[in-house]
mmCIF file of C-alpha atoms in Angstrom:
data_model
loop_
_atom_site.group_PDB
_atom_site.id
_atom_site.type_symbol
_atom_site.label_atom_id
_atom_site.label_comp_id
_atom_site.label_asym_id
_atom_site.label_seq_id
_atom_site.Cartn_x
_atom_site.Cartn_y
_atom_site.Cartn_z
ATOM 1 C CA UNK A 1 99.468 145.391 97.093
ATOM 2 C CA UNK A 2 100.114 145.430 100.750
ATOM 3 C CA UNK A 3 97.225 142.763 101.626
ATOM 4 C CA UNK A 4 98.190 140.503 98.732
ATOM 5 C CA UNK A 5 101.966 140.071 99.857
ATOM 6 C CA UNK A 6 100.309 139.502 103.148
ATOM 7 C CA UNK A 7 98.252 136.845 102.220
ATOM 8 C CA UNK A 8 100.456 135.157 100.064
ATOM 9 C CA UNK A 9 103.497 135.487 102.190
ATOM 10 C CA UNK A 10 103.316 132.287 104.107
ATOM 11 C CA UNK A 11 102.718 130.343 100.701
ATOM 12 C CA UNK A 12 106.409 130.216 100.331
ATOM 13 C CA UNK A 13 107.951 128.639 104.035
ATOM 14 C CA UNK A 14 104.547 126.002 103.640
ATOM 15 C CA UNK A 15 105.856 124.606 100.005
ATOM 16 C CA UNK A 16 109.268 124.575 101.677
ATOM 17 C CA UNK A 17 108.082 122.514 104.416
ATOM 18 C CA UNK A 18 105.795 120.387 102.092
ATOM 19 C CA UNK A 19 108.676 119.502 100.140
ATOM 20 C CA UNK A 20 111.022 118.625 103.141
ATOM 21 C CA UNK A 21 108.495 116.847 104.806
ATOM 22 C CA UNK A 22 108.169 114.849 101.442
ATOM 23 C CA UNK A 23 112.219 114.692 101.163
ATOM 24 C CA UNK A 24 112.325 113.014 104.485
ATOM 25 C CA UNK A 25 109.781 110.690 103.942
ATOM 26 C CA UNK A 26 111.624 109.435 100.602
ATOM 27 C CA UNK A 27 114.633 109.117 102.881
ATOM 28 C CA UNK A 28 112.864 107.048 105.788
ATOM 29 C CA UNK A 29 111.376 104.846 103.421
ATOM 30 C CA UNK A 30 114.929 104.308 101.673
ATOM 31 C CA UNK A 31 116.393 103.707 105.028
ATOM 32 C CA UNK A 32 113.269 101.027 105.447
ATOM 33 C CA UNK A 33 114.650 99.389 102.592
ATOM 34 C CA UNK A 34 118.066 99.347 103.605
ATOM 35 C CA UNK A 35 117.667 97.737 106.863
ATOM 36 C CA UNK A 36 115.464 95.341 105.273
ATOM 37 C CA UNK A 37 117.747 94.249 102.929
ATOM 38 C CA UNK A 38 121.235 94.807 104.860
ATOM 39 C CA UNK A 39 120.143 94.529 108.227
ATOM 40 C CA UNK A 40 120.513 97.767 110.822
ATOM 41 C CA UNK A 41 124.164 96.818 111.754
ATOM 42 C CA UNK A 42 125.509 96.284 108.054
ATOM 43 C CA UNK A 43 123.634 99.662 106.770
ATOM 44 C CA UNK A 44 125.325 102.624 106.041
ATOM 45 C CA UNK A 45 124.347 106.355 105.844
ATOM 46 C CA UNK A 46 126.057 106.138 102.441
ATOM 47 C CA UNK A 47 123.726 103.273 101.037
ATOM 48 C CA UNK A 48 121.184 104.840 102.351
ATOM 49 C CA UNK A 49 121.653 108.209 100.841
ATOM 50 C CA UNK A 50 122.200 106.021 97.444
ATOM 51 C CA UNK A 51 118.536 104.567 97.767
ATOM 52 C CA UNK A 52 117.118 107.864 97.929
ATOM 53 C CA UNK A 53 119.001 108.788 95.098
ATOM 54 C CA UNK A 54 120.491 111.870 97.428
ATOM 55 C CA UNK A 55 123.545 113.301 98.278
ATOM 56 C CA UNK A 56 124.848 112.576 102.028
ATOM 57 C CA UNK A 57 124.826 115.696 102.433
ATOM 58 C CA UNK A 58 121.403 116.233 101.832
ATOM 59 C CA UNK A 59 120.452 112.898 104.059
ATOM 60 C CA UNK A 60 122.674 114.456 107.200
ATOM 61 C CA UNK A 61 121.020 117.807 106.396
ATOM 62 C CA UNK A 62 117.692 115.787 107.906
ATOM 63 C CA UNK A 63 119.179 113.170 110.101
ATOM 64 C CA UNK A 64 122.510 113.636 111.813
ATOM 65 C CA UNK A 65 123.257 109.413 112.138
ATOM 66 C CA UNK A 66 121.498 106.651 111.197
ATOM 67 C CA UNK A 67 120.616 106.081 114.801
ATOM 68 C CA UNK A 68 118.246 109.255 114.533
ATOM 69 C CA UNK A 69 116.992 107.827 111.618
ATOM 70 C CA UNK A 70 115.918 104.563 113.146
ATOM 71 C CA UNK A 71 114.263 106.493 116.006
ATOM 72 C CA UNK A 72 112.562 108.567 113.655
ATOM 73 C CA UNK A 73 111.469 104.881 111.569
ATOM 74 C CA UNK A 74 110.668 103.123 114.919
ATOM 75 C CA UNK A 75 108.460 106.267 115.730
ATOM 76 C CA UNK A 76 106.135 106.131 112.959
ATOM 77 C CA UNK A 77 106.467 102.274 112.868
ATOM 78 C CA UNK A 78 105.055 102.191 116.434
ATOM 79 C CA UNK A 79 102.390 105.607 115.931
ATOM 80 C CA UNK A 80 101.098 102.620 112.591
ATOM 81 C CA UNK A 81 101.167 99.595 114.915
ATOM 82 C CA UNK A 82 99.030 101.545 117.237
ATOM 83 C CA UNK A 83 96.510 102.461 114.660
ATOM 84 C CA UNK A 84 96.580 98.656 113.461
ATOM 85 C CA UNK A 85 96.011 97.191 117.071
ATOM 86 C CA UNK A 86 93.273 99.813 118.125
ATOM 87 C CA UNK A 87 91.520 99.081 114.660
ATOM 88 C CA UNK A 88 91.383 95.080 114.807
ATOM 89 C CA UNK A 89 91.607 94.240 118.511
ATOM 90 C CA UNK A 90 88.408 95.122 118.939
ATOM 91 C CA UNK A 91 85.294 93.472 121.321
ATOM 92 C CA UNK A 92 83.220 93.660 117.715
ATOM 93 C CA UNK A 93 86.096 91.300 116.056
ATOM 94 C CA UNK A 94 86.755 89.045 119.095
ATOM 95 C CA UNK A 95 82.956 88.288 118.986
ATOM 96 C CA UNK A 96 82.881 86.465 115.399
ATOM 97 C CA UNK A 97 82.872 83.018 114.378
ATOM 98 C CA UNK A 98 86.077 82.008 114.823
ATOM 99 C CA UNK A 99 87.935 82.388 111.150
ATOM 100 C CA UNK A 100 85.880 85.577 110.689
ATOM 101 C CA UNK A 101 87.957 86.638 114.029
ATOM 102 C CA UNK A 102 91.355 85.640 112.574
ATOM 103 C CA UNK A 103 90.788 87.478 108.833
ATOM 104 C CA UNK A 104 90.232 90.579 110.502
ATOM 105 C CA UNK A 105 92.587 90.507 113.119
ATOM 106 C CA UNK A 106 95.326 88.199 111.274
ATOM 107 C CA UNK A 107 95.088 89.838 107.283
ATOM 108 C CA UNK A 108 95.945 93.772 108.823
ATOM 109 C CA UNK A 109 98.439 92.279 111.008
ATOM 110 C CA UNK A 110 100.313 90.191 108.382
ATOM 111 C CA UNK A 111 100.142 93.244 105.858
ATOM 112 C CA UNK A 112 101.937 95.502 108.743
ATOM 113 C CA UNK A 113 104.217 92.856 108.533
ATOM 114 C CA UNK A 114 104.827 92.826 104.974
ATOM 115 C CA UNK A 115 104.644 96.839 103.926
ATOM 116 C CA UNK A 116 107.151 97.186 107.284
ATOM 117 C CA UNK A 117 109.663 94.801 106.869
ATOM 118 C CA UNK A 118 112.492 96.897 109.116
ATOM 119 C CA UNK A 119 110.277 96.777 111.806
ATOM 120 C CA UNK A 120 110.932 93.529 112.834
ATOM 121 C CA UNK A 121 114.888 93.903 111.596
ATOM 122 C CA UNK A 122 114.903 97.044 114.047
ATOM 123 C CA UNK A 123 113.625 94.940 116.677
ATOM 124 C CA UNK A 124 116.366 92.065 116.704
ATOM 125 C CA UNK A 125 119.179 94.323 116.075
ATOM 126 C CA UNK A 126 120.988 94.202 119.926
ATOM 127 C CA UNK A 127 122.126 98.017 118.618
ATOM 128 C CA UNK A 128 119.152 99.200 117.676
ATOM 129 C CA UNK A 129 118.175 102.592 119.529
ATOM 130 C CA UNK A 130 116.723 101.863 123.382
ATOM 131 C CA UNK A 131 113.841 104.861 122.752
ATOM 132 C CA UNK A 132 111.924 102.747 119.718
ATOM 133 C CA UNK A 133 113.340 99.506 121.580
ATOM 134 C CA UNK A 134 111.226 100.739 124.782
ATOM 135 C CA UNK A 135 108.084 102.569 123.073
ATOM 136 C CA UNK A 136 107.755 99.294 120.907
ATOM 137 C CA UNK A 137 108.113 97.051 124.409
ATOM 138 C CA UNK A 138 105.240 99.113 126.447
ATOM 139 C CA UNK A 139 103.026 99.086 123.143
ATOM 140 C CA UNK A 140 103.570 95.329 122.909
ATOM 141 C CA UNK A 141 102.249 95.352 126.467
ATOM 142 C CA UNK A 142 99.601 96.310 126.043
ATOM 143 C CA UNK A 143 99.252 95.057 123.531
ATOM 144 C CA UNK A 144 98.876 91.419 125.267
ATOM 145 C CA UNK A 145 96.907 92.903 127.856
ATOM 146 C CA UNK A 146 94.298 94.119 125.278
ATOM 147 C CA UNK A 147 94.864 90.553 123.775
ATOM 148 C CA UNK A 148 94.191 88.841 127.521
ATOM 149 C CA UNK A 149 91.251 91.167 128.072
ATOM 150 C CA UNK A 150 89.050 89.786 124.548
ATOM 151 C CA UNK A 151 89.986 86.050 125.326
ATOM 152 C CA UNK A 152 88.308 86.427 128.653
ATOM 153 C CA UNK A 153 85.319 88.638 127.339
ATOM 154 C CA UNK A 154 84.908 85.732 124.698
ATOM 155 C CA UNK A 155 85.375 83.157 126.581
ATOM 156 C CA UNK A 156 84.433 84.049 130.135
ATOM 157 C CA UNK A 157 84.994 80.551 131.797
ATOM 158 C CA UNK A 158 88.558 79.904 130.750
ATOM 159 C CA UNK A 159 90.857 80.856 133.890
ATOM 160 C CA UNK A 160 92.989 83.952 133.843
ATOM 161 C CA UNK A 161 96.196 81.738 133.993
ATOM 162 C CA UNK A 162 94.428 79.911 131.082
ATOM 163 C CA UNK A 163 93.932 83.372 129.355
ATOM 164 C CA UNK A 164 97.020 84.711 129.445
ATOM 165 C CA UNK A 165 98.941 81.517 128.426
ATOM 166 C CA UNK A 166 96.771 81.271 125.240
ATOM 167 C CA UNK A 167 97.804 85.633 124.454
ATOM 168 C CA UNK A 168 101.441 84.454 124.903
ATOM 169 C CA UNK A 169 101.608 81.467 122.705
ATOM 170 C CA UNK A 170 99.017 82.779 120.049
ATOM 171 C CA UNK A 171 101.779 85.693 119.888
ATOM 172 C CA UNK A 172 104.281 83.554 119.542
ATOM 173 C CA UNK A 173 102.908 81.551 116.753
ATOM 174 C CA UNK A 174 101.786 84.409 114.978
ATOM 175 C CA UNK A 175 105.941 85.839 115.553
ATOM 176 C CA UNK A 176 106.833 82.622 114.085
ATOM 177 C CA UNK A 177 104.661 82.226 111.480
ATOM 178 C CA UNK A 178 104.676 85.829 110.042
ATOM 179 C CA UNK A 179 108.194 85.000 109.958
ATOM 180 C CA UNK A 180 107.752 82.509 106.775
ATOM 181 C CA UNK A 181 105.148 84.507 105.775
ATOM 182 C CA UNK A 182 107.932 87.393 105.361
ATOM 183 C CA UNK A 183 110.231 85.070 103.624
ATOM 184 C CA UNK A 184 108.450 84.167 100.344
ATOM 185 C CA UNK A 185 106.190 85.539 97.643
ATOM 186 C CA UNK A 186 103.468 85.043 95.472
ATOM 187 C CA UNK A 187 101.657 81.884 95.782
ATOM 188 C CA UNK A 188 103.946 81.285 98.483
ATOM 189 C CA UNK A 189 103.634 83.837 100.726
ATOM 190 C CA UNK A 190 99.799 83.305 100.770
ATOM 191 C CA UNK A 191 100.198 79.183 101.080
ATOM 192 C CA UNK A 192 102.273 80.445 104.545
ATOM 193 C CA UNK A 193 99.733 83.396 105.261
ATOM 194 C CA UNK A 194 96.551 80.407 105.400
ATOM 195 C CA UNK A 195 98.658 77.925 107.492
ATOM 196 C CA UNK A 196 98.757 80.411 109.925
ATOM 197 C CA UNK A 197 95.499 81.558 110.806
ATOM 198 C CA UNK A 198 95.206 77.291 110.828
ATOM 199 C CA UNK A 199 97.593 76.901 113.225
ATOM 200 C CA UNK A 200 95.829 79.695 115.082
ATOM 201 C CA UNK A 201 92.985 78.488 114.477
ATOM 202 C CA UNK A 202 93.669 74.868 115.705
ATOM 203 C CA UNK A 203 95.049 76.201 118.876
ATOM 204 C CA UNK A 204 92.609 78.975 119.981
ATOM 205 C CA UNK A 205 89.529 76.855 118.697
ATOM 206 C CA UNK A 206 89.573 74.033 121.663
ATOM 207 C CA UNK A 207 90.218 77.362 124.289
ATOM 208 C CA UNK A 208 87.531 80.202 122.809
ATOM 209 C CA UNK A 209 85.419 77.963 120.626
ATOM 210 C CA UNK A 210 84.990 78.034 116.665
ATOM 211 C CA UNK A 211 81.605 79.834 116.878
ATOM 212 C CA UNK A 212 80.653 83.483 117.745
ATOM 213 C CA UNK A 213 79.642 83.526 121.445
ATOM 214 C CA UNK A 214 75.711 84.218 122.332
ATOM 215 C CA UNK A 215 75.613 87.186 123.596
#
């Protein structure tokens, strides 16, 4: 009796934690929504608690303000941002004929994009909470650095000035163009998502060539 208490005790605090780590992922991902739709200023801890279908009590029992729940979002936004950049900004992709390169780099990038909509809302918010602000700021730096680093394994000739002017516009037109892309739907959305990789592709082309490098 005594060993099967003992190995059964810790059953109950785990399914307690499973099921408040699942509570506060329902929460974050209703908070997700509600910046997305609202915008970080305009939400509420109220609305947000009524997209989770909880109580606010139950959401402040997890997160004392909505600040700490942005920090929380902008935490796991950046930990999947990470996991996207280190899995498509890689020497194996920047080595492909051209539109090969821009599928996989551009179609995981765009679907961050679209699964994450409050990510970018966080980001233009002028209140939105300095620790995701900063952690997002140094990832996106090095995030061009990475960037500058495969344009001049690709294409060893162009000039490092050249290099990193090509990362900072090529950024910006993807910003820009992921943009639109977040804006429509449907038939839409893809019309917007195949313009870009041509405007990518039209600008990059004449600076890293449309064929995969010899090696």
């Amino acid at each position: 009796m005594t060993r099967t208490n003992a190995a059964t005790g810790g059953a109950g605090p785990r399914r307690r934690q499973a099921r408040g780590e699942r509570r506060m992922e329902q929460l974050l991902q209703a908070a997700g929504r509600v910046f997305a739709s609202s915008g970080y200023d305009a939400a509420s801890m109220n609305a947000i608690a009524r997209e989770a279908g909880a109580s606010p009590g139950t959401l402040y029992q997890f997160f004392p303000s909505k600040e700490a729940i942005a920090v929380e979002l902008g935490r796991r936004y950046n930990h999947r941002l990470r996991e996207t950049y280190s899995e498509t900004f890689t020497a194996q992709n920047a080595m492909l004929p051209l539109h090969e390169m821009l599928d996989a780099v551009l179609d995981p990038m765009v679907a961050f994009c679209i699964d994450n909509p409050a990510c970018a809302v966080l980001l233009r918010s002028a209140n939105a909470p300095g620790a995701y602000v900063e952690e997002h700021d140094e990832l996106h730096t090095a995030l061009l650095t990475t960037i500058e680093t495969l344009i001049a394994l690709r294409a060893p000739d162009l000039p490092k000035s050249a290099a990193t002017h090509a990362t900072t516009m090529a950024i910006a037109i993807f910003t820009a163009g992921c943009d639109l892309v977040l804006r429509h739907e449907g038939t839409t959305r893809d019309a917007y998502h195949a313009e870009l990789k041509r405007a990518l592709a039209g600008y990059l082309g004449p600076l890293i060539g449309t064929h995969a490098p010899s090696r």
